[in-house]
Amino acid sequence: MLHPVILSGGSGSRLWPLSRHNQPKQFLALVGDRSLFQETALRAGRLPDVQAPIVVCSEDHRFMVGEQLQELGSGHGGILLEPVARNTAPAIALAALHLVARDPDAAMLVLPADHLIDNEDSFRQAVQEAARLADEGWLVTFGIAPEHPETGYGYIQRGEAINGAGYQVRRFVEKPDQAMAASYLAAGDYSWNSGMFMFRAQRFLDELGVHAPAILEAAREACEDAKGDLDFIRIDKDAFATSPSDSIDYAVMEKTSRAAVVPVSCGWSDIGSWSALWAAAEHDGDGNRHEGDVISLDSRNNLVRASARRMIATIGIEDVVIVDTADATLVARKDRVQDVKQIVDRIRQSGRQEHAFHRKVYRPWGNYDSIDAGERFQVKRIAVKPGAALSLQKHHKRAEHWVVVSGVAEVTCDDKVFDLHENESTFIPLGSVHRLRNKGSEPVELIEVQSGSYLGEDDIVRLEDVYGRS
């Protein structure tokens, strides 16, 4: 049986300020109404004879994965939580070990969560060809037919044909300069390296054991000590941390004698930069991609995204990216957007938080938006989903005032439990044990005013939590 494995551990820093550590690009609706992760899951689910997907993701993103699958009405074959990032080879090893324990003959289709594919028919045909090769013991990668001399991708050179279904891999090459990329395009036997793979799970583990045994051993030990937690599988951190950090290309595909490539032209993009998103999106008559409240005058070939409650106006600009969020705005030439990562690094090094968190932060129970802050106070807009509850907790350094804007909240404050209705308020003294719960069928929205000597999120002592957070 075919088992899709969705790798969802990337940070997507080149799409800052929209993509951030706590909500990276794979969970954003960048093209259409669904996130890239959701589109990947739906696309995989439409393949013939396919099983529910296995997802490998960061522990920080586990609830986002679960919620977005739930929105699709999609099940899963396991959500494996990477305790530390170790690149693609160890992540795929975790999924392969998980699969082999349940289906020794399982075929894996490895898909990054953040890719865009327009031509699903071509993709489906390529998967069918790859399945034939995987059945014969080949480790298959998908090579994208290059459309231009791209310097942002690695390349794969084709070798001898294999039974009309694909080709042996002659070599993998690193991201080239412009002249070399042009020569690859002219040669006609090179493809872009898509980062998508297909093979029998056991065959991959066998090759990994030969070429990268330390990765296999660490992954095997981490899986043996894994523990179930709600819908998730927690991989043992100490064991997994001993694994070398390596990509599947370096660890296995460049070393094995059984690497094959199936070329495909399917409208593929890894949405690896704002310029790539502009290229993949629909444009107006002037080549502009506008999202949100945007007014444009004599402007061409731009990507402009306005945030809620703010208008952006452009005059006489060309080939520019403008991305506005509630707490940060990016303005860059399209030919410089690959350098956004340098901005993210500077933000991180300065000790600021805009690289990691949006002003609106999502939690398994809902979200909060920090709408104002000053010395010794902070104001948040909080939304709690129906049936959800915050942890039973207390704070050492702050008190809180809650005002319900809509819905009915059940409030626990020390030994009291009571309902708080619209336009009603309550005070949570410093040190009081408290909880907020929504027992209704509609979201609860409230304003929280915090006051105290320290207002950081780490001043939370959780005494009880239905989501298993410590």
Coordinates of C-alpha atoms in Angstrom, one line a residue, residues 21-229:
H21 CA 8.8 30.0 13.7
N22 CA 5.4 29.6 15.5
Q23 CA 3.5 29.6 12.2
P24 CA 5.7 28.8 9.2
K25 CA 4.7 29.0 5.6
Q26 CA 3.4 25.4 5.3
F27 CA 0.5 26.3 7.6
L28 CA -0.4 29.6 5.8
A29 CA -2.9 30.1 3.0
L30 CA -0.6 31.7 0.5
V31 CA -2.4 30.6 -2.7
G32 CA -6.1 30.0 -2.2
D33 CA -8.1 29.4 0.9
R34 CA -6.2 26.4 2.3
S35 CA -2.7 26.2 3.7
L36 CA 0.1 24.6 1.7
F37 CA 0.1 21.7 4.2
Q38 CA -3.6 21.1 3.7
E39 CA -3.2 21.2 -0.1
T40 CA -0.4 18.6 0.2
A41 CA -2.6 16.4 2.3
L42 CA -5.6 16.7 -0.1
R43 CA -3.4 16.1 -3.1
A44 CA -1.9 12.9 -1.5
G45 CA -5.3 11.7 -0.5
R46 CA -6.5 11.8 -4.1
L47 CA -3.9 9.3 -5.3
P48 CA -5.2 5.8 -6.0
D49 CA -4.9 3.0 -3.3
V50 CA -3.5 5.5 -0.8
Q51 CA -3.5 5.3 3.0
A52 CA -3.9 8.2 5.5
P53 CA -0.8 10.4 5.6
I54 CA 2.0 10.1 8.2
V55 CA 3.1 13.6 9.3
V56 CA 6.5 14.4 10.7
C57 CA 6.5 17.8 12.4
S58 CA 8.0 19.9 15.1
E59 CA 6.5 19.5 18.6
D60 CA 5.8 23.2 18.5
H61 CA 3.5 22.7 15.5
R62 CA 1.6 19.6 16.6
F63 CA -1.7 21.2 17.4
M64 CA -1.6 23.2 14.1
V65 CA -1.1 19.9 12.2
G66 CA -4.0 18.2 14.1
E67 CA -6.3 21.2 13.7
Q68 CA -5.7 21.6 10.0
L69 CA -6.2 17.9 9.3
Q70 CA -9.4 18.1 11.3
E71 CA -10.6 21.0 9.2
L72 CA -10.2 18.8 6.1
G73 CA -12.0 15.9 7.8
S74 CA -8.8 13.9 7.2
G75 CA -7.4 11.1 9.3
H76 CA -3.7 10.3 9.7
G77 CA -1.5 7.3 10.0
G78 CA 0.5 9.0 12.8
I79 CA 1.8 12.4 13.7
L80 CA 5.4 12.0 14.7
L81 CA 6.9 14.8 16.8
E82 CA 10.6 15.6 16.0
P83 CA 12.0 16.7 19.4
V84 CA 14.9 18.5 17.7
A85 CA 15.6 19.3 14.0
R86 CA 17.9 16.9 12.3
N87 CA 17.2 17.4 8.6
T88 CA 15.4 15.1 6.2
A89 CA 17.2 11.8 6.4
P90 CA 16.5 11.3 10.2
A91 CA 12.9 12.5 9.8
I92 CA 12.3 10.1 6.9
A93 CA 13.9 7.3 9.0
L94 CA 11.4 7.9 11.8
A95 CA 8.5 7.6 9.3
A96 CA 10.0 4.5 7.7
L97 CA 10.5 2.7 11.0
H98 CA 6.9 3.7 12.1
L99 CA 5.6 2.2 8.8
V100 CA 7.6 -1.0 8.7
A101 CA 6.4 -1.9 12.2
R102 CA 2.8 -1.8 10.8
D103 CA 3.3 -2.8 7.1
P104 CA 6.6 -4.5 6.2
D105 CA 5.9 -4.0 2.5
A106 CA 4.9 -0.3 2.8
A107 CA 5.7 2.1 0.0
M108 CA 6.5 5.6 1.1
L109 CA 5.7 8.8 -0.9
V110 CA 7.7 11.5 0.8
L111 CA 6.3 15.0 0.3
P112 CA 7.4 18.3 1.7
A113 CA 4.4 20.1 3.2
D114 CA 5.1 23.5 1.5
H115 CA 5.1 22.7 -2.2
L116 CA 2.6 23.9 -4.8
I117 CA 1.6 21.6 -7.7
D118 CA -0.8 23.0 -10.3
N119 CA -1.0 20.0 -12.7
E120 CA -2.2 17.2 -10.5
D121 CA -2.8 14.8 -13.4
S122 CA 0.9 14.9 -14.4
F123 CA 1.9 14.5 -10.7
R124 CA -0.3 11.5 -10.4
Q125 CA 1.1 9.9 -13.5
A126 CA 4.7 10.4 -12.2
V127 CA 3.8 8.8 -8.9
Q128 CA 2.4 5.7 -10.8
E129 CA 5.7 5.5 -12.7
A130 CA 7.7 5.9 -9.5
A131 CA 5.7 3.1 -7.9
R132 CA 6.8 0.7 -10.6
L133 CA 10.4 1.6 -9.9
A134 CA 10.0 1.4 -6.1
D135 CA 8.5 -2.1 -6.5
E136 CA 11.8 -3.1 -8.3
G137 CA 13.9 -1.8 -5.4
W138 CA 14.8 1.6 -6.7
L139 CA 14.9 4.7 -4.5
V140 CA 13.1 7.3 -6.6
T141 CA 13.3 11.1 -6.7
F142 CA 11.1 13.3 -8.8
G143 CA 12.9 15.7 -11.1
I144 CA 11.1 18.8 -12.2
A145 CA 11.4 19.8 -15.9
P146 CA 13.3 23.1 -15.7
E147 CA 11.6 26.2 -17.1
H148 CA 14.5 28.6 -16.8
P149 CA 18.1 28.6 -15.5
E150 CA 17.2 28.7 -11.8
T151 CA 20.1 29.2 -9.3
G152 CA 18.0 28.5 -6.2
Y153 CA 17.5 24.8 -6.8
G154 CA 19.8 21.8 -6.9
Y155 CA 19.8 19.7 -10.1
I156 CA 19.7 16.0 -11.1
Q157 CA 21.4 14.7 -14.2
R158 CA 19.7 11.7 -15.8
G159 CA 21.5 8.5 -16.8
E160 CA 20.3 5.4 -18.5
A161 CA 16.6 4.8 -19.0
I162 CA 14.9 2.1 -16.7
N163 CA 12.1 0.1 -18.3
G164 CA 10.4 3.2 -19.7
A165 CA 9.4 4.4 -16.2
G166 CA 12.3 6.7 -15.3
Y167 CA 16.1 7.0 -15.4
Q168 CA 19.1 6.1 -13.3
V169 CA 20.5 9.1 -11.5
R170 CA 23.9 10.0 -13.0
R171 CA 24.7 12.7 -10.4
F172 CA 23.2 15.3 -8.1
V173 CA 24.6 18.8 -8.3
E174 CA 24.5 21.7 -5.9
K175 CA 22.8 25.0 -6.6
P176 CA 24.7 26.5 -9.6
D177 CA 25.6 30.0 -10.7
Q178 CA 23.7 31.6 -13.5
A179 CA 26.0 30.4 -16.3
M180 CA 26.1 26.8 -15.1
A181 CA 22.3 26.8 -14.7
A182 CA 22.0 28.0 -18.3
S183 CA 24.3 25.2 -19.4
Y184 CA 22.2 22.6 -17.5
L185 CA 19.0 23.9 -19.2
A186 CA 20.7 23.7 -22.7
A187 CA 22.0 20.2 -22.1
G188 CA 18.5 18.9 -21.7
D189 CA 19.2 16.0 -19.4
Y190 CA 19.0 17.9 -16.1
S191 CA 16.0 18.4 -13.8
W192 CA 15.4 20.5 -10.7
N193 CA 15.7 18.5 -7.5
S194 CA 12.1 18.6 -6.0
G195 CA 12.8 17.0 -2.7
M196 CA 10.0 14.5 -3.3
F197 CA 10.8 10.8 -3.0
M198 CA 9.3 7.3 -3.3
F199 CA 10.6 3.9 -2.2
R200 CA 9.8 0.9 -0.1
A201 CA 10.2 1.8 3.5
Q202 CA 12.4 -1.2 4.2
R203 CA 14.6 -0.6 1.2
F204 CA 15.2 3.0 2.4
L205 CA 16.2 1.6 5.9
D206 CA 18.5 -1.0 4.3
E207 CA 20.3 1.7 2.3
L208 CA 20.4 4.1 5.3
G209 CA 22.0 1.3 7.3
V210 CA 24.8 0.9 4.7
H211 CA 25.5 4.6 4.0
A212 CA 24.5 6.4 7.3
P213 CA 24.3 3.8 10.1
A214 CA 24.5 6.4 12.9
I215 CA 21.3 8.0 11.6
L216 CA 19.5 4.7 11.5
E217 CA 20.7 3.7 14.9
A218 CA 19.6 7.0 16.5
A219 CA 16.2 6.9 14.8
R220 CA 15.6 3.2 15.8
E221 CA 16.4 3.9 19.4
A222 CA 14.3 7.1 19.4
C223 CA 11.3 5.1 18.0
E224 CA 11.7 2.3 20.5
D225 CA 11.4 4.8 23.4
A226 CA 8.6 6.8 21.7
K227 CA 5.4 7.5 23.7
G228 CA 1.8 8.2 22.7
D229 CA 0.4 11.6 23.7

